[in-house]
XYZ file of C-alpha atoms in Angstrom:
257
model
C 91.112 104.273 81.806
C 89.247 101.243 80.552
C 88.860 98.304 83.062
C 89.655 95.224 81.985
C 87.772 93.521 84.737
C 88.837 89.957 83.396
C 92.403 90.664 83.665
C 92.045 92.318 86.673
C 90.089 89.126 88.495
C 92.786 86.738 87.122
C 95.776 89.293 88.912
C 93.426 88.874 92.041
C 93.445 85.157 92.439
C 97.184 84.828 91.426
C 97.907 87.660 94.385
C 94.984 85.276 97.093
C 97.417 82.386 95.527
C 100.409 84.127 96.509
C 99.582 84.372 100.200
C 99.422 80.348 100.381
C 102.765 79.081 98.915
C 106.466 80.339 99.742
C 106.447 83.409 101.235
C 105.598 86.253 99.686
C 107.659 89.341 99.920
C 106.891 93.132 98.774
C 109.963 95.343 98.371
C 107.292 98.077 98.231
C 107.582 100.620 95.768
C 106.480 104.578 95.882
C 105.990 105.427 92.175
C 106.231 103.532 88.807
C 109.935 103.690 87.923
C 110.454 101.781 91.423
C 107.553 99.758 91.102
C 109.367 98.811 87.282
C 112.290 98.018 89.395
C 110.294 95.710 92.493
C 108.825 93.525 88.913
C 111.535 93.445 87.091
C 113.779 91.898 89.576
C 111.342 88.878 89.530
C 108.998 89.750 92.344
C 105.464 88.543 91.602
C 103.656 91.316 92.702
C 103.676 94.874 93.479
C 102.785 97.025 96.683
C 102.758 100.735 97.838
C 103.923 102.388 100.647
C 101.196 105.295 101.904
C 104.074 107.463 103.452
C 106.411 106.652 100.975
C 104.192 107.926 98.154
C 102.762 110.514 100.276
C 106.058 111.693 100.687
C 106.830 112.082 97.119
C 103.491 114.123 96.611
C 104.618 116.647 99.663
C 101.983 115.677 101.572
C 102.611 114.008 105.201
C 101.485 109.858 106.158
C 98.379 109.387 107.768
C 95.452 110.054 105.303
C 97.605 113.451 104.642
C 97.382 113.693 100.803
C 94.130 113.755 99.255
C 92.871 110.337 97.834
C 92.690 111.731 94.360
C 96.225 112.108 94.553
C 96.687 108.876 95.840
C 94.879 107.049 93.656
C 96.366 108.457 90.690
C 99.844 107.383 91.890
C 98.821 103.964 91.980
C 97.536 103.935 89.030
C 100.595 105.048 87.737
C 102.267 102.330 89.307
C 100.221 99.623 87.885
C 99.936 100.875 84.586
C 104.156 100.473 84.977
C 104.026 96.840 85.830
C 103.003 93.240 84.158
C 101.943 91.932 87.473
C 99.204 92.433 90.621
C 99.388 95.687 92.325
C 98.146 96.056 96.032
C 97.770 99.664 97.650
C 98.327 100.883 100.870
C 95.247 102.649 101.477
C 95.989 103.809 104.430
C 91.928 104.175 106.405
C 90.273 104.026 103.198
C 89.950 107.596 103.483
C 86.649 107.924 104.527
C 85.491 106.448 101.184
C 81.835 103.792 101.114
C 83.606 100.289 100.842
C 81.916 100.350 96.432
C 83.733 103.010 96.347
C 86.581 102.418 97.639
C 86.602 98.903 95.630
C 85.674 100.922 92.306
C 88.118 103.686 92.559
C 91.241 100.509 93.042
C 89.950 98.941 90.126
C 89.495 102.097 88.172
C 92.831 101.643 88.505
C 94.472 98.259 88.347
C 94.412 97.889 91.607
C 93.554 94.395 92.686
C 94.904 94.459 96.472
C 94.422 96.753 99.504
C 96.202 97.943 102.993
C 93.090 98.717 105.430
C 94.136 99.831 108.627
C 92.090 100.634 111.905
C 93.674 103.465 112.937
C 91.373 106.490 113.285
C 93.103 109.138 112.007
C 91.016 111.954 112.539
C 89.985 111.030 115.960
C 92.901 109.481 117.095
C 93.779 106.038 118.558
C 91.962 103.156 117.344
C 88.407 102.284 115.169
C 85.969 99.927 117.378
C 87.068 96.548 116.124
C 83.115 95.615 115.791
C 83.174 98.673 113.377
C 86.450 97.893 111.357
C 84.982 94.036 110.718
C 81.560 95.344 109.256
C 83.848 98.079 106.915
C 85.726 94.406 105.957
C 82.819 92.665 105.373
C 81.691 95.681 103.101
C 84.357 95.776 101.059
C 84.538 92.340 100.508
C 80.535 92.500 99.428
C 81.843 95.016 97.617
C 84.319 93.263 95.614
C 81.990 90.212 94.973
C 79.579 92.788 93.344
C 82.380 94.166 91.329
C 83.422 90.696 89.961
C 87.341 91.180 91.165
C 88.130 88.857 94.330
C 90.224 92.105 95.877
C 92.944 90.778 98.405
C 92.237 92.669 101.342
C 95.335 93.396 104.071
C 93.988 94.255 107.327
C 96.270 96.423 109.479
C 96.175 95.820 112.631
C 97.688 98.725 114.473
C 97.761 97.766 118.535
C 101.491 97.507 118.905
C 102.090 101.076 117.355
C 102.368 103.925 120.246
C 99.692 105.887 119.144
C 97.235 103.158 119.691
C 96.785 103.495 123.199
C 96.937 99.675 123.761
C 99.115 99.056 127.129
C 101.579 97.035 125.890
C 100.785 94.241 128.421
C 97.195 93.768 126.283
C 98.305 94.365 122.746
C 99.119 90.923 121.975
C 95.565 89.401 122.917
C 93.942 92.496 121.121
C 96.072 91.972 117.882
C 94.509 88.677 117.769
C 90.507 89.149 118.846
C 91.142 92.273 115.910
C 92.754 89.635 113.512
C 90.141 87.129 113.992
C 87.186 89.583 113.653
C 88.872 90.888 110.493
C 89.104 87.144 108.453
C 85.540 86.419 109.751
C 84.663 89.469 107.572
C 86.038 88.692 104.848
C 89.893 90.113 105.061
C 92.553 87.741 103.399
C 95.713 88.732 105.795
C 95.824 90.208 109.101
C 98.987 92.876 108.583
C 99.717 93.632 113.061
C 102.282 96.316 111.782
C 105.303 97.810 114.068
C 106.000 93.853 115.991
C 109.941 93.448 116.658
C 109.472 90.226 118.535
C 110.305 86.259 117.258
C 107.879 85.119 119.775
C 105.433 87.857 119.275
C 105.171 87.524 115.726
C 105.310 83.568 116.369
C 101.979 83.887 118.682
C 100.268 85.923 116.622
C 101.150 83.317 113.344
C 99.807 80.233 115.561
C 96.571 82.132 117.286
C 95.476 83.997 113.868
C 93.889 81.620 111.543
C 94.987 83.328 108.592
C 98.040 84.524 106.587
C 100.206 87.284 108.602
C 102.433 89.755 107.466
C 104.872 90.872 108.958
C 107.939 93.237 109.144
C 111.238 92.400 109.125
C 113.433 94.769 111.641
C 117.088 93.646 113.838
C 116.082 90.566 115.394
C 113.507 89.687 112.602
C 115.528 88.886 109.148
C 114.054 86.666 106.247
C 115.084 83.667 107.438
C 112.920 84.315 110.600
C 110.593 85.300 109.485
C 109.805 82.376 106.903
C 110.405 79.713 110.103
C 107.711 81.110 112.140
C 105.152 80.856 108.975
C 104.769 84.109 108.298
C 103.013 84.515 104.853
C 103.231 88.573 103.635
C 106.104 90.489 104.296
C 106.176 93.996 103.488
C 109.354 96.808 103.609
C 106.643 100.184 104.103
C 108.811 103.610 103.147
C 112.273 102.122 104.216
C 113.322 101.811 100.261
C 112.212 104.940 99.784
C 114.253 106.239 102.530
C 117.333 104.931 101.802
C 116.622 105.541 98.127
C 116.652 109.838 99.818
C 119.229 109.158 102.172
C 122.036 107.747 98.971
C 121.032 111.021 96.900
C 121.363 113.356 99.960
C 124.996 111.729 100.201
C 125.531 111.968 96.967
C 124.568 115.995 96.759
C 125.971 116.447 99.858
C 129.581 115.229 97.978
C 129.152 117.527 94.710
C 129.109 120.124 96.954
C 131.936 119.421 98.287
C 134.001 119.158 95.557
C 132.216 121.882 93.655
C 133.776 124.019 97.121
C 130.163 124.887 98.578
């Protein structure tokens, strides 16, 4: 496809602006149809969920899907909506920073999540190395002329991170500060379910923070503590499949199966 860099640059600036005003809420999509529903509902941007996209493609999450398939799916999503699209690019699939940025722009995306989990070795990537990678991505975006919005995921709260529970907040703050200094636009401490913890992170990190809703964290609570962006991950995809399963089982029941 032909890349209109002026359009992409404008969408990237718009996506960045959305992190500075009213809390940006992103019901994550997994294909063109779900993305269109999000945009038609009036949401100003569309985000993908890697777990949902990879499941649709028949692969496990955690970079289990071939990156070309993931980017092709992102391209179908971006073509389906007239708003900025940000892609859950997992850990970047081992792509060099310039190639990662080029691939994003080729499919029409203007933002990405980049997580600090090492899917091959397990645990977390060294924080300094991740900061350098983020700085390289920022430099590549500048060189391309499109200010790609980078949402730096911090995975310290995930059990697989190996970070002891009592050290997770401090390590998330340390990593988040490094990532913001390296050029990330937002920090995403995934897996936080406690209001006091997310409030601490918002207070300690000098940049926008991405949160998740949960049993004790609804949108109102996240807004009150100052969260700038809210993601839902694969939740709506899983709910859609649960509804489909219930409907199929009902058909099976009434047909005497």
